[in-house]
Coordinates of C-alpha atoms and ligand atoms in Angstrom, one line a residue:
M25 CA -68.2 -154.1 116.6
L26 CA -67.0 -150.4 116.3
K27 CA -66.0 -149.3 119.7
R28 CA -65.6 -145.5 119.7
K29 CA -62.3 -144.2 120.7
F30 CA -62.2 -140.8 122.2
S31 CA -59.2 -138.6 123.1
D32 CA -59.2 -137.3 126.8
E33 CA -60.1 -133.8 125.5
E34 CA -63.1 -135.2 123.6
L35 CA -64.2 -137.1 126.7
R36 CA -63.9 -134.0 128.9
A37 CA -66.1 -132.0 126.5
L38 CA -68.7 -134.8 126.1
I39 CA -69.1 -135.2 129.9
D40 CA -70.1 -131.7 130.3
T41 CA -71.7 -130.9 127.1
D42 CA -75.0 -129.1 127.0
D43 CA -75.4 -129.9 123.3
T44 CA -76.8 -133.3 124.2
E45 CA -79.1 -134.0 121.3
P46 CA -76.5 -135.3 118.9
L47 CA -74.8 -137.3 121.7
F48 CA -78.0 -139.0 122.7
K49 CA -79.1 -139.6 119.2
E50 CA -75.9 -141.4 118.2
A51 CA -75.9 -143.3 121.5
L52 CA -79.5 -144.4 120.7
K53 CA -78.6 -145.3 117.3
V54 CA -75.8 -147.7 118.5
R55 CA -78.1 -149.1 121.2
R56 CA -80.7 -149.8 118.5
E57 CA -78.3 -151.6 116.3
N58 CA -77.2 -153.9 119.2
Y59 CA -80.1 -154.4 121.3
G60 CA -83.2 -153.1 119.4
D61 CA -85.7 -151.6 121.7
D62 CA -85.1 -154.2 124.4
V63 CA -84.8 -153.4 128.0
Y64 CA -83.8 -156.2 130.3
I65 CA -85.1 -156.5 133.9
R66 CA -83.1 -157.9 136.6
G67 CA -84.7 -158.7 140.1
L68 CA -82.6 -157.3 142.7
I69 CA -82.5 -159.0 146.1
E70 CA -80.7 -156.9 148.7
F71 CA -80.2 -159.8 151.1
T72 CA -78.1 -158.3 154.0
N73 CA -77.3 -154.8 155.1
Y74 CA -74.5 -155.9 157.4
C75 CA -71.2 -154.8 156.2
R76 CA -67.6 -155.2 157.5
N77 CA -66.4 -152.3 155.4
N78 CA -66.5 -148.6 156.2
C79 CA -66.6 -147.0 152.7
Y80 CA -67.1 -143.2 153.6
Y81 CA -69.9 -142.7 151.1
C82 CA -72.1 -145.7 151.8
G83 CA -75.0 -145.7 154.2
I84 CA -74.7 -149.3 155.3
Q85 CA -71.0 -149.0 156.3
R86 CA -70.3 -150.6 159.7
G87 CA -69.8 -147.3 161.4
N88 CA -73.4 -146.5 161.1
T89 CA -74.6 -147.7 164.3
G90 CA -78.0 -146.2 164.0
L91 CA -79.1 -148.4 161.3
S92 CA -81.3 -151.5 161.9
R93 CA -79.7 -154.5 160.4
Y94 CA -81.3 -157.5 158.7
R95 CA -80.4 -160.7 156.9
L96 CA -82.6 -162.7 154.7
T97 CA -82.4 -166.4 155.1
H98 CA -81.8 -169.0 152.5
D99 CA -85.6 -169.6 152.4
D100 CA -86.4 -165.9 152.2
I101 CA -84.0 -165.5 149.2
L102 CA -85.6 -168.6 147.5
E103 CA -89.1 -167.1 148.1
C104 CA -88.1 -163.8 146.5
T105 CA -86.9 -165.6 143.4
E106 CA -90.1 -167.7 143.2
A107 CA -92.2 -164.5 143.3
G108 CA -89.8 -163.0 140.8
Y109 CA -90.0 -165.9 138.5
E110 CA -93.9 -165.8 138.4
L111 CA -93.5 -162.1 137.4
G112 CA -91.3 -162.9 134.5
F113 CA -87.8 -162.2 135.8
R114 CA -85.0 -164.5 134.5
T115 CA -82.1 -162.8 136.2
F116 CA -81.8 -162.5 140.0
V117 CA -79.1 -160.2 141.4
L118 CA -78.0 -161.0 145.0
Q119 CA -76.6 -157.9 146.4
G120 CA -75.4 -157.1 150.0
G121 CA -72.8 -155.7 152.2
E122 CA -69.8 -157.8 152.9
D123 CA -71.4 -160.0 155.5
L124 CA -69.1 -162.9 156.5
T125 CA -72.0 -164.5 158.3
Y126 CA -72.9 -166.1 155.1
T127 CA -70.2 -168.7 154.5
D128 CA -69.1 -169.6 151.0
K129 CA -71.0 -172.8 151.5
E130 CA -74.2 -170.9 152.2
I131 CA -73.8 -168.7 149.4
C132 CA -73.2 -171.7 147.1
G133 CA -76.2 -173.5 148.5
I134 CA -78.4 -170.4 147.7
V135 CA -76.9 -170.2 144.1
H136 CA -77.3 -173.8 143.5
D137 CA -81.0 -174.0 144.7
I138 CA -82.0 -171.0 142.6
K139 CA -80.3 -172.5 139.6
A140 CA -81.8 -176.0 140.3
A141 CA -85.4 -174.5 140.5
H142 CA -84.8 -172.3 137.5
P143 CA -82.2 -173.5 135.0
D144 CA -83.5 -170.9 132.6
C145 CA -82.3 -168.0 135.0
A146 CA -79.1 -166.2 135.4
V147 CA -77.8 -165.6 138.9
T148 CA -75.6 -162.6 139.5
L149 CA -73.7 -161.9 142.6
S150 CA -72.8 -158.5 144.1
I151 CA -71.2 -159.2 147.5
G152 CA -68.0 -157.3 147.3
E153 CA -64.3 -158.3 147.5
K154 CA -63.7 -162.0 148.2
D155 CA -60.8 -164.4 147.6
R156 CA -60.3 -165.9 144.2
K157 CA -61.1 -169.2 145.6
S158 CA -64.5 -168.1 146.9
Y159 CA -65.3 -166.6 143.5
A160 CA -64.3 -169.9 141.9
V161 CA -66.6 -171.9 144.3
Y162 CA -69.5 -169.5 143.6
K163 CA -69.0 -170.1 139.8
S164 CA -69.0 -173.8 140.3
A165 CA -72.3 -173.6 142.2
G166 CA -73.8 -171.9 139.1
A167 CA -73.3 -168.2 139.5
D168 CA -73.2 -166.6 136.0
R169 CA -72.4 -163.0 136.6
Y170 CA -70.7 -160.7 139.1
L171 CA -71.2 -156.9 139.8
L172 CA -68.3 -155.2 141.5
R173 CA -67.9 -151.4 140.7
H174 CA -64.3 -150.3 140.7
E175 CA -65.8 -147.0 142.3
T176 CA -63.0 -144.8 141.0
A177 CA -59.9 -145.9 139.0
E178 CA -57.3 -143.6 140.6
A179 CA -55.5 -144.7 143.8
A180 CA -55.4 -141.3 145.3
H181 CA -59.0 -140.6 144.7
Y182 CA -60.0 -144.1 146.0
A183 CA -58.1 -143.3 149.2
M184 CA -60.2 -140.3 149.7
L185 CA -63.4 -142.5 149.6
H186 CA -62.3 -145.5 151.5
P187 CA -60.5 -146.1 154.8
A188 CA -56.8 -147.3 154.6
E189 CA -57.6 -151.0 155.0
M190 CA -59.1 -150.9 151.6
S191 CA -57.3 -150.6 148.2
L192 CA -58.0 -150.0 144.7
E193 CA -55.3 -152.7 143.8
N194 CA -57.4 -155.3 145.6
R195 CA -60.6 -154.1 144.0
K196 CA -59.0 -154.3 140.6
S197 CA -57.5 -157.7 141.2
C198 CA -60.9 -159.1 142.2
L199 CA -62.3 -157.8 138.8
W200 CA -59.5 -159.5 136.9
A201 CA -59.9 -162.8 138.8
L202 CA -63.7 -162.6 138.2
K203 CA -63.1 -162.2 134.4
E204 CA -60.4 -165.1 134.4
L205 CA -63.0 -167.3 136.0
G206 CA -65.4 -166.8 133.2
Y207 CA -68.1 -164.8 134.9
Q208 CA -70.0 -162.0 132.9
V209 CA -68.5 -159.1 134.9
G210 CA -70.0 -155.8 135.7
S211 CA -68.1 -152.7 137.0
G212 CA -68.7 -149.0 137.2
F213 CA -68.4 -146.0 139.4
M214 CA -70.3 -143.2 141.0
V215 CA -70.6 -139.9 139.3
G216 CA -69.9 -136.9 141.4
S217 CA -68.3 -138.7 144.3
P218 CA -66.6 -136.3 146.9
Y219 CA -63.3 -134.9 145.4
Q220 CA -63.8 -136.4 141.9
T221 CA -62.4 -134.4 139.2
I222 CA -63.3 -134.6 135.5
D223 CA -59.8 -136.3 134.9
N224 CA -60.8 -138.9 137.5
L225 CA -63.8 -139.7 135.2
V226 CA -61.6 -140.0 132.1
S227 CA -59.5 -142.5 134.1
D228 CA -62.5 -144.4 135.1
L229 CA -63.4 -144.8 131.3
R230 CA -59.8 -145.7 130.4
F231 CA -59.9 -148.5 133.2
L232 CA -63.1 -149.7 131.7
E233 CA -61.6 -149.9 128.2
E234 CA -58.9 -152.1 129.7
L235 CA -61.2 -154.3 131.6
E236 CA -63.9 -154.5 129.0
P237 CA -66.7 -155.4 131.4
D238 CA -69.9 -156.9 130.1
M239 CA -72.1 -154.8 132.4
I240 CA -71.3 -151.1 133.3
G241 CA -73.3 -149.4 136.2
I242 CA -73.0 -145.7 137.0
G243 CA -75.1 -143.5 139.1
P244 CA -74.9 -140.2 140.9
F245 CA -73.3 -140.0 144.4
L246 CA -76.1 -139.3 146.8
P247 CA -75.1 -138.3 150.5
H248 CA -76.5 -140.3 153.5
A249 CA -77.0 -138.3 156.7
D250 CA -75.2 -141.0 158.8
T251 CA -71.9 -141.0 157.0
P252 CA -68.8 -138.7 157.0
F253 CA -69.9 -137.5 153.5
R254 CA -73.3 -136.2 154.9
D255 CA -72.6 -132.6 153.8
K256 CA -71.1 -133.4 150.4
E257 CA -72.8 -132.3 147.2
K258 CA -74.6 -134.9 145.4
G259 CA -73.5 -135.8 141.8
S260 CA -74.8 -134.3 138.7
L261 CA -77.6 -135.7 136.9
K262 CA -76.6 -134.2 133.6
R263 CA -72.9 -135.7 133.8
C264 CA -74.5 -139.1 134.7
V265 CA -76.7 -139.1 131.8
N266 CA -73.9 -137.8 129.4
L267 CA -71.7 -140.6 130.6
I268 CA -74.3 -143.2 129.9
A269 CA -74.4 -141.9 126.3
V270 CA -70.5 -142.0 126.2
L271 CA -70.5 -145.4 127.7
R272 CA -72.9 -146.7 124.9
L273 CA -70.6 -145.3 122.2
M274 CA -67.3 -146.7 123.8
F275 CA -69.0 -150.1 124.7
P276 CA -71.8 -150.7 122.2
Y277 CA -72.2 -154.3 123.4
A278 CA -72.6 -153.6 127.0
L279 CA -75.3 -154.0 129.3
I280 CA -75.8 -150.6 130.9
P281 CA -78.4 -150.2 133.7
S282 CA -80.4 -147.1 134.4
T283 CA -79.8 -147.2 138.0
T284 CA -81.8 -146.7 141.2
A285 CA -79.6 -143.8 142.1
L286 CA -80.6 -142.0 138.8
G287 CA -84.3 -142.6 139.5
T288 CA -83.7 -141.2 143.0
I289 CA -81.9 -138.0 142.0
H290 CA -84.7 -137.0 139.5
P291 CA -88.3 -138.5 139.1
E292 CA -87.6 -139.0 135.4
G293 CA -84.1 -140.0 135.8
R294 CA -84.5 -143.6 134.8
E295 CA -86.2 -142.8 131.7
M296 CA -83.5 -140.2 131.0
G297 CA -80.9 -143.0 131.4
L298 CA -82.8 -145.2 128.9
R299 CA -83.1 -142.3 126.3
A300 CA -79.4 -141.8 126.7
G301 CA -78.5 -145.5 125.9
A302 CA -79.1 -147.6 129.0
N303 CA -80.7 -151.1 128.5
V304 CA -81.3 -152.5 131.8
V305 CA -83.4 -151.8 134.8
M306 CA -83.1 -153.5 138.2
P307 CA -86.4 -153.4 140.2
N308 CA -86.2 -154.5 143.8
L309 CA -87.5 -158.0 144.7
S310 CA -86.5 -157.7 148.4
P311 CA -89.4 -157.8 150.9
P312 CA -90.7 -154.3 151.3
K313 CA -90.1 -154.3 155.1
V314 CA -86.3 -154.9 154.6
S315 CA -85.8 -152.9 151.3
K316 CA -86.3 -149.7 153.3
L317 CA -83.3 -150.6 155.4
Y318 CA -80.9 -151.1 152.5
T319 CA -80.1 -147.4 152.7
L320 CA -77.0 -146.9 150.6
Y321 CA -78.0 -143.2 150.5
D322 CA -80.9 -140.9 151.7
N323 CA -84.3 -141.2 150.1
K324 CA -83.3 -144.2 148.1
L325 CA -86.1 -144.9 145.7
C326 CA -88.0 -148.2 146.5
T327 CA -89.1 -149.4 142.9
G328 CA -90.4 -152.7 144.3
A329 CA -91.6 -155.1 141.7
E330 CA -92.9 -157.5 144.3
A331 CA -96.3 -156.7 143.0
A332 CA -97.4 -157.4 139.5
Q333 CA -98.9 -154.0 139.6
N334 CA -95.6 -152.3 140.1
L335 CA -94.1 -154.2 137.3
N336 CA -97.0 -153.1 135.0
E337 CA -96.3 -149.5 136.0
L338 CA -92.6 -150.0 135.1
R339 CA -93.5 -151.5 131.7
A340 CA -95.8 -148.5 130.9
K341 CA -92.9 -146.2 131.8
V342 CA -90.4 -148.1 129.7
E343 CA -92.8 -148.1 126.9
A344 CA -93.5 -144.3 127.2
A345 CA -89.7 -143.8 126.8
G346 CA -89.8 -145.7 123.7
F347 CA -88.7 -149.2 124.6
R348 CA -90.1 -152.4 125.8
I349 CA -89.3 -154.9 128.6
S350 CA -87.9 -158.0 127.2
I351 CA -88.3 -161.3 129.1
G352 CA -85.3 -163.5 129.2
K353 CA -81.9 -163.9 130.5
G354 CA -80.6 -161.0 128.5
N355 CA -77.0 -162.2 128.1
V356 CA -74.4 -159.8 126.9
R357 CA -73.8 -159.6 123.2
E358 CA -70.3 -160.6 121.8
H359 CA -67.8 -157.7 122.4
Ligands
SAH422 N1 -70.8 -154.6 148.9 C1 -71.2 -154.7 147.5 C2 -72.4 -153.9 147.0 C3 -72.3 -152.5 147.3 S1 -73.7 -151.4 147.1 C4 -69.8 -154.3 146.8 O1 -68.9 -153.8 147.5 O2 -69.8 -154.3 145.5 C5 -73.6 -151.2 145.3 C6 -73.1 -149.8 144.9 O3 -73.9 -148.7 145.4 C7 -71.7 -149.5 145.2 O4 -70.8 -150.2 144.5 C8 -71.7 -148.0 145.1 O5 -71.1 -147.6 143.8 C9 -73.0 -147.6 145.2 N2 -73.3 -146.6 146.4 C10 -73.0 -146.8 147.6 N3 -73.1 -145.7 148.3 C11 -73.7 -144.8 147.5 C12 -74.0 -143.5 147.6 N4 -74.0 -142.8 148.8 N5 -74.5 -142.8 146.6 C13 -74.6 -143.4 145.4 N6 -74.2 -144.7 145.2 C14 -73.7 -145.4 146.2

């Protein structure tokens, strides 16, 4: 499969280009060659908003004392997957803050029970940085995929977004461990996070070339009022959509979501992402009363798929953009 190689200069130009038509056209061609018109759906279950970390950008950081916190129980999570299965979901993504209240044993129990009930489904975890040993036991319990964005690939920039107890080095070593353990791995970064330069973005793409993740998620940074970054500028919609197209050309095989953040920054954002080469959407399966509390940033879009009607609306939007929702696990293609 032809993975496009760009020089740094070409990347800088593409990221900011206004001449988007040829870029999107080529990205769509590559997308069609690899995935046809298929858009995969992933049922996102945001099962806890407790977090031990204090990432400066994130609304569920532990320092945000004004937030009501929640945890879904094992049974709550299983109920979400039951409802999702009925709706046609065949991948469930369990995402949360780094909440040590859930022991490895409990995480394994949840993963195991979802897989036992639905062997035809994939389970994705997105619960942050853990020891290699923990990643290994989740894998043995049946977890198929893991999402862990690197957030930014340059240590100096990483240090501007995170407190000193967190390090890019550890984040990267988690990603390598996940790969070695045989997970389908997702990584990615925010577009327009505070202090980000265009060269940081080039470094992000270079790191991804090295890692060769199966899934790549990007979305614009959006400020949250109860974080140190409350007054920072939001990320650029244009850069984000251009970057999706660039990612499609560099990683033709990849599963690239059109993210909630993209849908939040612009009412048509998710459709714009799909038309630039994204091929995944991740509707929320969390119970509506808690999904409002998983506030990574202000005004987060709640595209719940908990009702069949919402999924039908999503289906219509995807079709209007020229694609169709595909039922099935939607594994990554060979690289
Ligand atoms: N604790 C998990 C899940 C984090 S939330 C982990 O560490 O991987 C998922 C993603 O949301 C993060 O990786 C980050 O890239 C994104 N995110 C967090 N705060 C954001 C903000 N203010 N604007 C845009 N994206 C944000």
